[in-house]
Coordinates of N, CA and C in Angstrom, one line a residue:
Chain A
X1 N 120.7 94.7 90.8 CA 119.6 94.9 91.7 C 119.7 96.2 92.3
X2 N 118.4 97.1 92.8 CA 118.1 98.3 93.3 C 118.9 98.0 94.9
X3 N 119.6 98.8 95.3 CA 119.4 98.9 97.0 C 120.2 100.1 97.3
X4 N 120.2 100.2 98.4 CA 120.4 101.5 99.1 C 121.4 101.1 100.3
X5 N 122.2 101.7 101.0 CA 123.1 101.9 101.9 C 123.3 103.0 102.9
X6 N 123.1 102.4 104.2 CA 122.7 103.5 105.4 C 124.3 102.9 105.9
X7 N 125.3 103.8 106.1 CA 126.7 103.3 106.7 C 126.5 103.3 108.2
X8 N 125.6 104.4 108.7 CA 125.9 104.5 110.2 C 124.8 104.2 110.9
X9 N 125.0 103.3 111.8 CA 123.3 102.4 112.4 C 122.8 103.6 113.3
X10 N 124.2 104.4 114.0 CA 123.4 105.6 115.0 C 124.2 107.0 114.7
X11 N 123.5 108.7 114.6 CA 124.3 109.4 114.2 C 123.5 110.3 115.6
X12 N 124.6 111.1 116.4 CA 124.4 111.8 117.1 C 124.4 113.0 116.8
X13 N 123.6 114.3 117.5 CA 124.0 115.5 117.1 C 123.5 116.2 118.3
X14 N 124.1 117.5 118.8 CA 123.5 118.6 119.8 C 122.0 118.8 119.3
X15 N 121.4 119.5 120.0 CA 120.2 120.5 119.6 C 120.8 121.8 118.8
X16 N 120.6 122.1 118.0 CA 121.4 123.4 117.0 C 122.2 123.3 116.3
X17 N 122.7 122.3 116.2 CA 123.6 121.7 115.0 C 123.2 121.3 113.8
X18 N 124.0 121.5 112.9 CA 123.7 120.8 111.3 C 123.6 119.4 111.7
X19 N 122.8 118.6 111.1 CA 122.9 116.9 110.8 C 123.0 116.5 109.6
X20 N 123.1 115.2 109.3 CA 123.6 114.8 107.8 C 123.4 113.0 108.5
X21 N 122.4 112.4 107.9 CA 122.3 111.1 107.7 C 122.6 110.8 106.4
X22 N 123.4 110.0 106.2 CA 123.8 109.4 105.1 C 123.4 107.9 104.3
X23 N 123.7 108.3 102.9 CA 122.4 106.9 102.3 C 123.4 107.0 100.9
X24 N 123.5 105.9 100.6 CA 123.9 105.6 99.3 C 123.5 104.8 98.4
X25 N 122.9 104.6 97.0 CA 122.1 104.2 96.0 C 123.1 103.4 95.2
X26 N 122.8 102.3 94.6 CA 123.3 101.3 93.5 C 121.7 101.0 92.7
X27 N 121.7 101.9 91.5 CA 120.6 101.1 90.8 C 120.8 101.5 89.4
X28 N 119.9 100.4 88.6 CA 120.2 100.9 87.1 C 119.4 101.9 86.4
X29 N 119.8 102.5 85.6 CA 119.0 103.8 84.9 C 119.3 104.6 86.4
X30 N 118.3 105.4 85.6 CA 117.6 106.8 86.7 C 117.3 106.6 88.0
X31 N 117.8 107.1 89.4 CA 116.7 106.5 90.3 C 115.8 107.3 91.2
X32 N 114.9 106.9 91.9 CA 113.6 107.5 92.3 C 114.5 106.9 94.1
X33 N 114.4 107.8 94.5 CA 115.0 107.8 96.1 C 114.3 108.5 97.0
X34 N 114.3 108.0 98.1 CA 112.9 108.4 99.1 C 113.9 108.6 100.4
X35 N 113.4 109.3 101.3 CA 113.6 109.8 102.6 C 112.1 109.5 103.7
X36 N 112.4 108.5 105.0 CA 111.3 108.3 105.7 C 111.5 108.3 107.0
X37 N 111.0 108.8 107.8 CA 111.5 108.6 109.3 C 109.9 108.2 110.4
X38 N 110.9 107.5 111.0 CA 109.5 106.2 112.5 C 110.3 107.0 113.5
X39 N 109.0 106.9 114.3 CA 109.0 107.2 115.4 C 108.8 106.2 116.4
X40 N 108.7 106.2 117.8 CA 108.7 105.0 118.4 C 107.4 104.6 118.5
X41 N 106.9 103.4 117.9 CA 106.0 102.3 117.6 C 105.1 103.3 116.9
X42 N 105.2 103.8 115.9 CA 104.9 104.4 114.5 C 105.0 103.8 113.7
X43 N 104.0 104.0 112.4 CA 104.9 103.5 111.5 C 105.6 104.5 110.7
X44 N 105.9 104.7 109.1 CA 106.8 105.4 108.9 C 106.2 106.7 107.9
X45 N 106.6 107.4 108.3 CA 106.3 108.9 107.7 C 107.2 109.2 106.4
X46 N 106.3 109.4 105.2 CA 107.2 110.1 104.0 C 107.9 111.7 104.6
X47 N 108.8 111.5 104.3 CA 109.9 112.9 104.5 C 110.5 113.5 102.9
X48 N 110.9 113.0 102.2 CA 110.9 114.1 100.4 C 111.4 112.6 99.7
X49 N 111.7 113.0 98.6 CA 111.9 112.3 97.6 C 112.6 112.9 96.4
X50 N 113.3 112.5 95.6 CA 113.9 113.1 94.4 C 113.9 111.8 93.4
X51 N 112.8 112.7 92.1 CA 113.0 111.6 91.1 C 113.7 112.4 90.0
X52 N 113.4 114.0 89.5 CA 114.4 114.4 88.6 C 114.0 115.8 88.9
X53 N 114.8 116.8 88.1 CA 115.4 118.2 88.5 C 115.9 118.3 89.7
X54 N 115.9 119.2 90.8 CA 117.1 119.9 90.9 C 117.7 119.2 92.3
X55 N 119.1 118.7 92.1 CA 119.8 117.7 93.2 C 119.2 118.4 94.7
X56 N 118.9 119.4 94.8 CA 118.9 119.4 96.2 C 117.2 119.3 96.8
X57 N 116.3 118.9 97.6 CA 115.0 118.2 97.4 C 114.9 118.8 99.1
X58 N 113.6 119.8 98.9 CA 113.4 119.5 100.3 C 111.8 119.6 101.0
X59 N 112.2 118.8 102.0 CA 111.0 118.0 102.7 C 109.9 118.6 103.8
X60 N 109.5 117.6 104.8 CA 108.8 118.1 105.8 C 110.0 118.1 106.7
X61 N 109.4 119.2 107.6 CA 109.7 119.2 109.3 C 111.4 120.3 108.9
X62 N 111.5 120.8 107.7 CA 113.3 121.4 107.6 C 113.7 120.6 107.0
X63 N 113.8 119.2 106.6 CA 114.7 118.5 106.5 C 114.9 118.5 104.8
X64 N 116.0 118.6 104.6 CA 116.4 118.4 102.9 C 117.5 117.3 102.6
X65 N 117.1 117.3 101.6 CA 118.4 115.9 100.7 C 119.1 116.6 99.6
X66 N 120.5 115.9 99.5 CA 121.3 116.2 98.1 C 121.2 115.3 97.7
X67 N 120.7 115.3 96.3 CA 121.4 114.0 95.4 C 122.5 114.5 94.6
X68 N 123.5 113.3 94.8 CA 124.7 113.4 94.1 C 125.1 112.3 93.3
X69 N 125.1 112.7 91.5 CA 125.1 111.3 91.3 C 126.7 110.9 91.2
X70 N 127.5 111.5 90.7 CA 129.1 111.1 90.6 C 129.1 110.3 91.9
X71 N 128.4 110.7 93.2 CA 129.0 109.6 94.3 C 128.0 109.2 94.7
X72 N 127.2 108.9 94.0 CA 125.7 107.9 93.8 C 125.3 108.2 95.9
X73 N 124.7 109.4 96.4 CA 124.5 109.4 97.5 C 123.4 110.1 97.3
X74 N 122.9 110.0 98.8 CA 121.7 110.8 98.5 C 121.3 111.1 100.7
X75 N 122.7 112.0 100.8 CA 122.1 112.3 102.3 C 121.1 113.4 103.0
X76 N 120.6 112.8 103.8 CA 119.7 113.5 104.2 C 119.9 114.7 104.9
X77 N 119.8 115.8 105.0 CA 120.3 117.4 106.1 C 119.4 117.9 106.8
X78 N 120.0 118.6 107.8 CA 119.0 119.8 108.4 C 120.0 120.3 109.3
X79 N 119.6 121.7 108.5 CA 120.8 122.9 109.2 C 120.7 123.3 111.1
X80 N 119.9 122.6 111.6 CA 119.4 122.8 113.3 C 118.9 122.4 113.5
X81 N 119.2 120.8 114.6 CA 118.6 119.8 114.8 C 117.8 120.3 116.0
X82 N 116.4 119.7 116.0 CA 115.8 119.5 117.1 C 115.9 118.3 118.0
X83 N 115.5 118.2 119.2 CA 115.6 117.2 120.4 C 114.2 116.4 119.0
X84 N 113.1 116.8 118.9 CA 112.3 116.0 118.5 C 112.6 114.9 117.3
X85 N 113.6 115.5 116.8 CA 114.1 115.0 115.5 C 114.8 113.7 116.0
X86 N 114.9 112.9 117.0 CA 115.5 111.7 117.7 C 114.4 111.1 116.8
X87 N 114.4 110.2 116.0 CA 114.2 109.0 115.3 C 114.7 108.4 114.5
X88 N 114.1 106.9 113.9 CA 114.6 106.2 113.1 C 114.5 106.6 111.9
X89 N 115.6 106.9 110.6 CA 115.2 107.2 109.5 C 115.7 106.0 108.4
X90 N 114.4 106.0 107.8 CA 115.4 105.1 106.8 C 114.9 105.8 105.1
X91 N 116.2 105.4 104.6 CA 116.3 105.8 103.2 C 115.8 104.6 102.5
X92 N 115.5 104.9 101.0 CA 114.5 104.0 100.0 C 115.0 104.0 98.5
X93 N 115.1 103.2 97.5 CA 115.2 103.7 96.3 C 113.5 102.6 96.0
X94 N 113.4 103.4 94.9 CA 112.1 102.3 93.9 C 112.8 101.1 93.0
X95 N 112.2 100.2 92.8 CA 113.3 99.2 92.1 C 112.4 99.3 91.0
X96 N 112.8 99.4 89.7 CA 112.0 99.7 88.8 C 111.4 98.3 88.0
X97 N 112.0 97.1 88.4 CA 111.8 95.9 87.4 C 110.4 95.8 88.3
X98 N 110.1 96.0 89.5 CA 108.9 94.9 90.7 C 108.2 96.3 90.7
X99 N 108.2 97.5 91.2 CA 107.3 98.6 91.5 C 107.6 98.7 93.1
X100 N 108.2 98.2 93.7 CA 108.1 98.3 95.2 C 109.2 99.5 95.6
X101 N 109.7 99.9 96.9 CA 110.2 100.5 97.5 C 111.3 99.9 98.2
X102 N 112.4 99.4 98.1 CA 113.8 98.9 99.1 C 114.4 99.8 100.0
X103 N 114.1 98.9 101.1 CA 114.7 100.6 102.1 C 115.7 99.7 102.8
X104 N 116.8 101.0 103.0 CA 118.0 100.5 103.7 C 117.8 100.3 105.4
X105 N 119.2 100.1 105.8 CA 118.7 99.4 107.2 C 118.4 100.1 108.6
X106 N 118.1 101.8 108.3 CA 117.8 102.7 108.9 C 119.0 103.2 109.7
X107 N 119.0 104.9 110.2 CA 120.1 105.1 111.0 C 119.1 105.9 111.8
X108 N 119.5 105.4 113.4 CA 118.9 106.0 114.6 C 119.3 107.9 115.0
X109 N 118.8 108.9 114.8 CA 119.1 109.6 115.1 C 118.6 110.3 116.8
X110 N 120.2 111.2 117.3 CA 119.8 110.8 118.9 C 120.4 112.9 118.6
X111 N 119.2 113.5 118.8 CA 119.3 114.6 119.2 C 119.5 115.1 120.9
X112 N 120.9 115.8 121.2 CA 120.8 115.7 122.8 C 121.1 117.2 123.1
X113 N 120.0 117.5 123.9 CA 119.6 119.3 125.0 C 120.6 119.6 124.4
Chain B
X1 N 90.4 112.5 105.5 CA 90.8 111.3 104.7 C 91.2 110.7 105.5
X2 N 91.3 109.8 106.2 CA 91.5 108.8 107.0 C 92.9 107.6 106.5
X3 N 94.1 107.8 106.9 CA 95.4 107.1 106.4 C 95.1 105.5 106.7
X4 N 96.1 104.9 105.8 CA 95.9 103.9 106.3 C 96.1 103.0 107.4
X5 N 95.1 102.0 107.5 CA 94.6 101.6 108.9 C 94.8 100.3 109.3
X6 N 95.6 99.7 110.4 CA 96.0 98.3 110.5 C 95.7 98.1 111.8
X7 N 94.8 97.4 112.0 CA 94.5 95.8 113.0 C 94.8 94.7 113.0
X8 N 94.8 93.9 114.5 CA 95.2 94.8 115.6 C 96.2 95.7 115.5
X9 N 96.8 96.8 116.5 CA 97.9 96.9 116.6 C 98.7 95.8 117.1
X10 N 98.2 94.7 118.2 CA 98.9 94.4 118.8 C 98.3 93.4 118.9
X11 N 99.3 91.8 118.6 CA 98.4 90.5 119.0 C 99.4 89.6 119.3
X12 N 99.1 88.8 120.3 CA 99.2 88.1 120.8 C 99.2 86.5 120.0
X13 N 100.0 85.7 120.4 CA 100.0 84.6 119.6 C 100.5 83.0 120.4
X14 N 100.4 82.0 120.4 CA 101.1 81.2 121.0 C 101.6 80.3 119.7
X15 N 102.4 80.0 120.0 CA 103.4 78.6 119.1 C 101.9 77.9 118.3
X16 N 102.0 77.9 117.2 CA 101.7 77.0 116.5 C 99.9 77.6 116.2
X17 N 99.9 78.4 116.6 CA 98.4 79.2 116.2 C 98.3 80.3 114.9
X18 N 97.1 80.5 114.4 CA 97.2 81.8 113.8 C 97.3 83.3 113.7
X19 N 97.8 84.0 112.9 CA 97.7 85.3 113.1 C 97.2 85.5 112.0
X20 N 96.4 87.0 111.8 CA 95.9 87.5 111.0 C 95.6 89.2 111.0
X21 N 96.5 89.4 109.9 CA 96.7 90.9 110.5 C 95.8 91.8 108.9
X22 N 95.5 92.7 109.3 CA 94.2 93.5 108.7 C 94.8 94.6 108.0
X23 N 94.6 95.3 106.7 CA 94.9 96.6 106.6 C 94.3 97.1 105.7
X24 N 93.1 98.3 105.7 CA 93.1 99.0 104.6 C 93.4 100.3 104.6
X25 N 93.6 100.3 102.7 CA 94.2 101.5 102.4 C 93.3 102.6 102.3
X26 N 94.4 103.6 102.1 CA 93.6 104.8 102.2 C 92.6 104.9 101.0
X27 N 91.7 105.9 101.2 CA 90.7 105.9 100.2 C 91.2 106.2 99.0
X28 N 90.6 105.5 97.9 CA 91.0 105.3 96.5 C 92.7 105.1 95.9
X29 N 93.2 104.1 97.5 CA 94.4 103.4 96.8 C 94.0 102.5 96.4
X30 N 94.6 101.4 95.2 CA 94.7 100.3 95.1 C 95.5 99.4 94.9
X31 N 96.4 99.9 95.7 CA 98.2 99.0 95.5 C 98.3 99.0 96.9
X32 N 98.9 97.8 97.5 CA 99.1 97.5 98.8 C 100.2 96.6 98.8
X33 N 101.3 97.1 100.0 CA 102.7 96.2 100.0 C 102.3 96.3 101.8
X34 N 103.2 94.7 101.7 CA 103.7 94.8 103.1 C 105.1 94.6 103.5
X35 N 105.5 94.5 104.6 CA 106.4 94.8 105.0 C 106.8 94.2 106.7
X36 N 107.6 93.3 106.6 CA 107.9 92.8 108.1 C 109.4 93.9 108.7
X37 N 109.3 94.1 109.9 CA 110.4 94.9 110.6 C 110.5 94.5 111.7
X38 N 111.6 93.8 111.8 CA 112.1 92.6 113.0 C 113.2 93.9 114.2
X39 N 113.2 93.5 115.0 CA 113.5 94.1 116.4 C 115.4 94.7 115.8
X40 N 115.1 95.9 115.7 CA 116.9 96.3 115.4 C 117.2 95.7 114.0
X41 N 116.3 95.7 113.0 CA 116.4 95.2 111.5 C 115.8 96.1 111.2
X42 N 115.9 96.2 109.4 CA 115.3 97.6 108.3 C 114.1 97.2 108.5
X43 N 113.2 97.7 107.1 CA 112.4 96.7 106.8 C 112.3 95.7 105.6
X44 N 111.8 95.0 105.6 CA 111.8 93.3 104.7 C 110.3 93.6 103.9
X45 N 110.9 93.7 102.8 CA 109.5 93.8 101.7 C 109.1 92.5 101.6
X46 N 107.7 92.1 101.9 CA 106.9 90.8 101.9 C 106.3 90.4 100.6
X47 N 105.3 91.4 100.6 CA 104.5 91.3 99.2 C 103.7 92.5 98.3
X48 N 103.3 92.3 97.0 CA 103.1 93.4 96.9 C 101.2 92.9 96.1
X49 N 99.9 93.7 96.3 CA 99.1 93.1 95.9 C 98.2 94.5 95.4
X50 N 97.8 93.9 94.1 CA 96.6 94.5 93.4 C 95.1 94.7 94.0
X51 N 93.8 95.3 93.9 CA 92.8 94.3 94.0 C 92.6 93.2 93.2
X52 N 92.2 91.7 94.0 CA 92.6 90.6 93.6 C 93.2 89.7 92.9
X53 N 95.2 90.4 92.7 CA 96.2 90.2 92.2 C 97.4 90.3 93.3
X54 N 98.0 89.2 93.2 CA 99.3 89.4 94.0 C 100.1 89.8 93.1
X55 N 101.1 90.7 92.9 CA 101.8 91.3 92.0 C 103.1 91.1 91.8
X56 N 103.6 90.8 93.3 CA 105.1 90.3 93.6 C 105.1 89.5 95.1
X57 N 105.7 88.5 95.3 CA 105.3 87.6 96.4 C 106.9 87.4 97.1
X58 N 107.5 88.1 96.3 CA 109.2 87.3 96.1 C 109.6 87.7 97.5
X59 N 109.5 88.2 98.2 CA 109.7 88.6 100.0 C 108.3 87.5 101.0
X60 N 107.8 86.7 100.3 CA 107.2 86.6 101.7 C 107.8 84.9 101.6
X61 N 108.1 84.0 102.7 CA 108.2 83.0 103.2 C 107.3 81.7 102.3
X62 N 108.2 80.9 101.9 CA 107.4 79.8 101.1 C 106.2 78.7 101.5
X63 N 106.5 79.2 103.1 CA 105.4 78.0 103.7 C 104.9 78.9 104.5
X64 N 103.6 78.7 105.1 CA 103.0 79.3 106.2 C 102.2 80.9 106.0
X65 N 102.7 81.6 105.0 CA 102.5 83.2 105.0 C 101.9 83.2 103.6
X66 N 100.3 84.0 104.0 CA 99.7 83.7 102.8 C 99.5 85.6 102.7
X67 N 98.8 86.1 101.7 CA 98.1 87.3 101.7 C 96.8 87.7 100.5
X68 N 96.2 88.3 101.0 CA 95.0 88.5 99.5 C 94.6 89.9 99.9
X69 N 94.4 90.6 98.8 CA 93.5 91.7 99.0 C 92.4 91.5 97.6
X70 N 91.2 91.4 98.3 CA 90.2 90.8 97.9 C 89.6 92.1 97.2
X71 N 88.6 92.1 96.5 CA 87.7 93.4 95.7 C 87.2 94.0 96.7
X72 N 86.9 93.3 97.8 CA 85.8 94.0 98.3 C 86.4 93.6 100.1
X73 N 86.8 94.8 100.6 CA 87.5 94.7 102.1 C 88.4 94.8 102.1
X74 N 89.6 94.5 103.5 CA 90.9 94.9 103.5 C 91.7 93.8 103.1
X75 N 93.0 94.0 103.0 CA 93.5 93.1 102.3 C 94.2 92.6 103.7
X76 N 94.7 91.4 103.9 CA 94.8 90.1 104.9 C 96.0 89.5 104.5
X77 N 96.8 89.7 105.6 CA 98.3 89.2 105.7 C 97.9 88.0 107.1
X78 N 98.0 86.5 106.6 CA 98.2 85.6 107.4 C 99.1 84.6 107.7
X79 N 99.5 84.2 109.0 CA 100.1 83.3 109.2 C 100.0 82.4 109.7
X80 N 100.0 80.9 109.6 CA 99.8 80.0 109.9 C 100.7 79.5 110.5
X81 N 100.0 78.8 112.1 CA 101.3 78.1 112.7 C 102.4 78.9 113.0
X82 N 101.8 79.8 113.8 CA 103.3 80.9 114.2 C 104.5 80.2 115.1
X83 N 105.8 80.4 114.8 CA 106.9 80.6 115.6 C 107.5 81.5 116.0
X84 N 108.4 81.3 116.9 CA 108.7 82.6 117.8 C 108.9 83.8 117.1
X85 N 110.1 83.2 115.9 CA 110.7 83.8 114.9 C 109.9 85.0 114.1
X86 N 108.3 84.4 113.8 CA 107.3 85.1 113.5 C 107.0 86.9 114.2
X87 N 107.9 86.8 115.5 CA 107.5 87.8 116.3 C 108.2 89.0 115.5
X88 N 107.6 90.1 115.0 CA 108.0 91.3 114.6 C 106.8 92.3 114.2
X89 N 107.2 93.7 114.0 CA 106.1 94.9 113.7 C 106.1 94.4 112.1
X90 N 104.7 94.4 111.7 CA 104.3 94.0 110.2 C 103.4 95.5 109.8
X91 N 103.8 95.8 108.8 CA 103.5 97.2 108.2 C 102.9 97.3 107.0
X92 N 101.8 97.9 106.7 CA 101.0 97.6 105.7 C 101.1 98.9 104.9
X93 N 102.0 99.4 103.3 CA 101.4 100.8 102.7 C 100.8 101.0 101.7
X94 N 100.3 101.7 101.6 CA 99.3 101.6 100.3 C 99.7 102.8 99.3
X95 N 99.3 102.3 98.1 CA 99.7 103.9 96.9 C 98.5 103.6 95.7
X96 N 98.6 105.2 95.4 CA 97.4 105.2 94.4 C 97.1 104.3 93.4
X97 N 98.5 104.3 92.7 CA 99.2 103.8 91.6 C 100.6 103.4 91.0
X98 N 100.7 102.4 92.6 CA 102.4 101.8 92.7 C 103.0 103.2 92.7
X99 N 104.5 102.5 92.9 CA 105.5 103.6 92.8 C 105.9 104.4 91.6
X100 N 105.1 103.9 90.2 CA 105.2 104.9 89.2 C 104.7 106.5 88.7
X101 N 103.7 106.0 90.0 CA 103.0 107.2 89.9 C 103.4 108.3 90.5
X102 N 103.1 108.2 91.8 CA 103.9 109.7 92.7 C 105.3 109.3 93.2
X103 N 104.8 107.9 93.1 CA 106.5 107.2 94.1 C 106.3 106.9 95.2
X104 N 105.9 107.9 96.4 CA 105.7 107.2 97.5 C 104.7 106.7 98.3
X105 N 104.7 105.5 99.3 CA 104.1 104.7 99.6 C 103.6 105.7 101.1
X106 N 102.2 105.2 101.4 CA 101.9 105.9 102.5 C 101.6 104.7 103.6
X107 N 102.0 104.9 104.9 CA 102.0 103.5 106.4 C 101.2 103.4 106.7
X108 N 100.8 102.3 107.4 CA 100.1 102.3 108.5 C 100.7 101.9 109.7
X109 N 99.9 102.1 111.0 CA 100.8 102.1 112.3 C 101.7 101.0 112.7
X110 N 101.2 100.3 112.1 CA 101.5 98.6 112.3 C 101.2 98.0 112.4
X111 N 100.9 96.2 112.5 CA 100.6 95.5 113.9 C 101.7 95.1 114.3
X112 N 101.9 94.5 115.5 CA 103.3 94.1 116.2 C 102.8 92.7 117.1
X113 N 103.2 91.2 116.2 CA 103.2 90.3 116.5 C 103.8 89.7 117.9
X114 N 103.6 89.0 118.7 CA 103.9 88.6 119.7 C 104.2 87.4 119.8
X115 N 104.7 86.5 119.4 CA 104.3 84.9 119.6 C 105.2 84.6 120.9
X116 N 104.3 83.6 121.6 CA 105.0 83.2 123.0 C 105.5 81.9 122.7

């Protein structure tokens, strides 16, 4: 079965710092992996996606992803976090047997002054 | 272009009544999934529907939780005989042509159940 893995329910960071939300993938074949972030009582915003060429994928708002397949991950970055950047993100893979989207169980991100 | 669009946002319910929550897709989708997201949980894939095909049902609840998206109007996530448990933000996305096509699914704001 397709699913994805968010290890850390909350990741803190300064304002100006690098961030790195973390996501890891189990699926068979190829996979199609998504990046999405909610805001409070939002619903959820596409942020990039990588289905093939080049491991590193990048998005709206600064934010980029690596995919790595040897360690089947696929975290999400941004070299200078903003305060605004405080939301929920959650990662996705496509499950290729049904067509739908599995998203992991989101990691809260808490940008602080 | 107008994203997609879910009513109410916000309803209200008592034990044992219905809900009926509303969503259409953006213009010239025809793939619609939903999606329940309970308080401090991910989200929970419900269902997935065609025009007038349910395509995958395997997430939604064997009694009580119906859905259709009809030819003609939005497609209609209902529940019958709500319990408390019922209470969570229900999320409607739509895509051109499922996830094989571009891949990703586009939201709507919500609605966010209430049952007392």
């Amino acid at each position: 079965a397709q699913s994805v893995a968010q290890p850390e329910d909350q990741v803190n960071v300064a304002e100006g710092n690098p961030l790195t939300v973390k996501c890891t993938y189990s699926v068979s074949g190829n996979p199609y992996l998504f990046w999405y972030v909610q805001y409070p009582n939002r619903g959820l915003q596409f942020l990039l996606k990588y289905i093939t060429g080049d491991n590193l994928v990048k998005g709206s708002y600064g934010f980029e992803a690596e995919f790595n397949k040897s360690q089947t991950s696929f975290h999400l970055k941004k070299p200078s976090a903003l305060v605004s950047d405080s939301a929920l993100y959650f990662c996705a893979v496509r499950d290729i047997w049904t067509d739908k989207l599995i998203f992991g169980t989101g990691t809260r991100l808490q940008v602080f002054p | 272009n107008a994203g997609v669009m879910q009513n109410p946002r916000h309803l209200v319910r008592r034990r044992g009544q219905e809900a009926r929550l509303r969503c259409s897709p953006m213009k010239g989708h025809s793939h619609v999934y939903w999606y329940r997201q309970l308080p401090e949980e991910g989200l929970k894939f419900m269902v997935y529907l065609q025009k007038e095909n349910i395509i995958d049902e395997s997430g939604m609840p064997k009694e009580r939780f119906s859905a259709e998206f009809p030819k003609e109007g939005p497609s209609i996530l209902r529940i019958q005989q709500v319990v408390r448990g019922d209470s969570a933000a229900y999320f409607c996305a739509s895509s051109f042509g499922g996830t094989t096509s571009t891949g990703e699914l586009f939201f709507g704001e919500g609605s966010r159940l209430t049952v007392l």
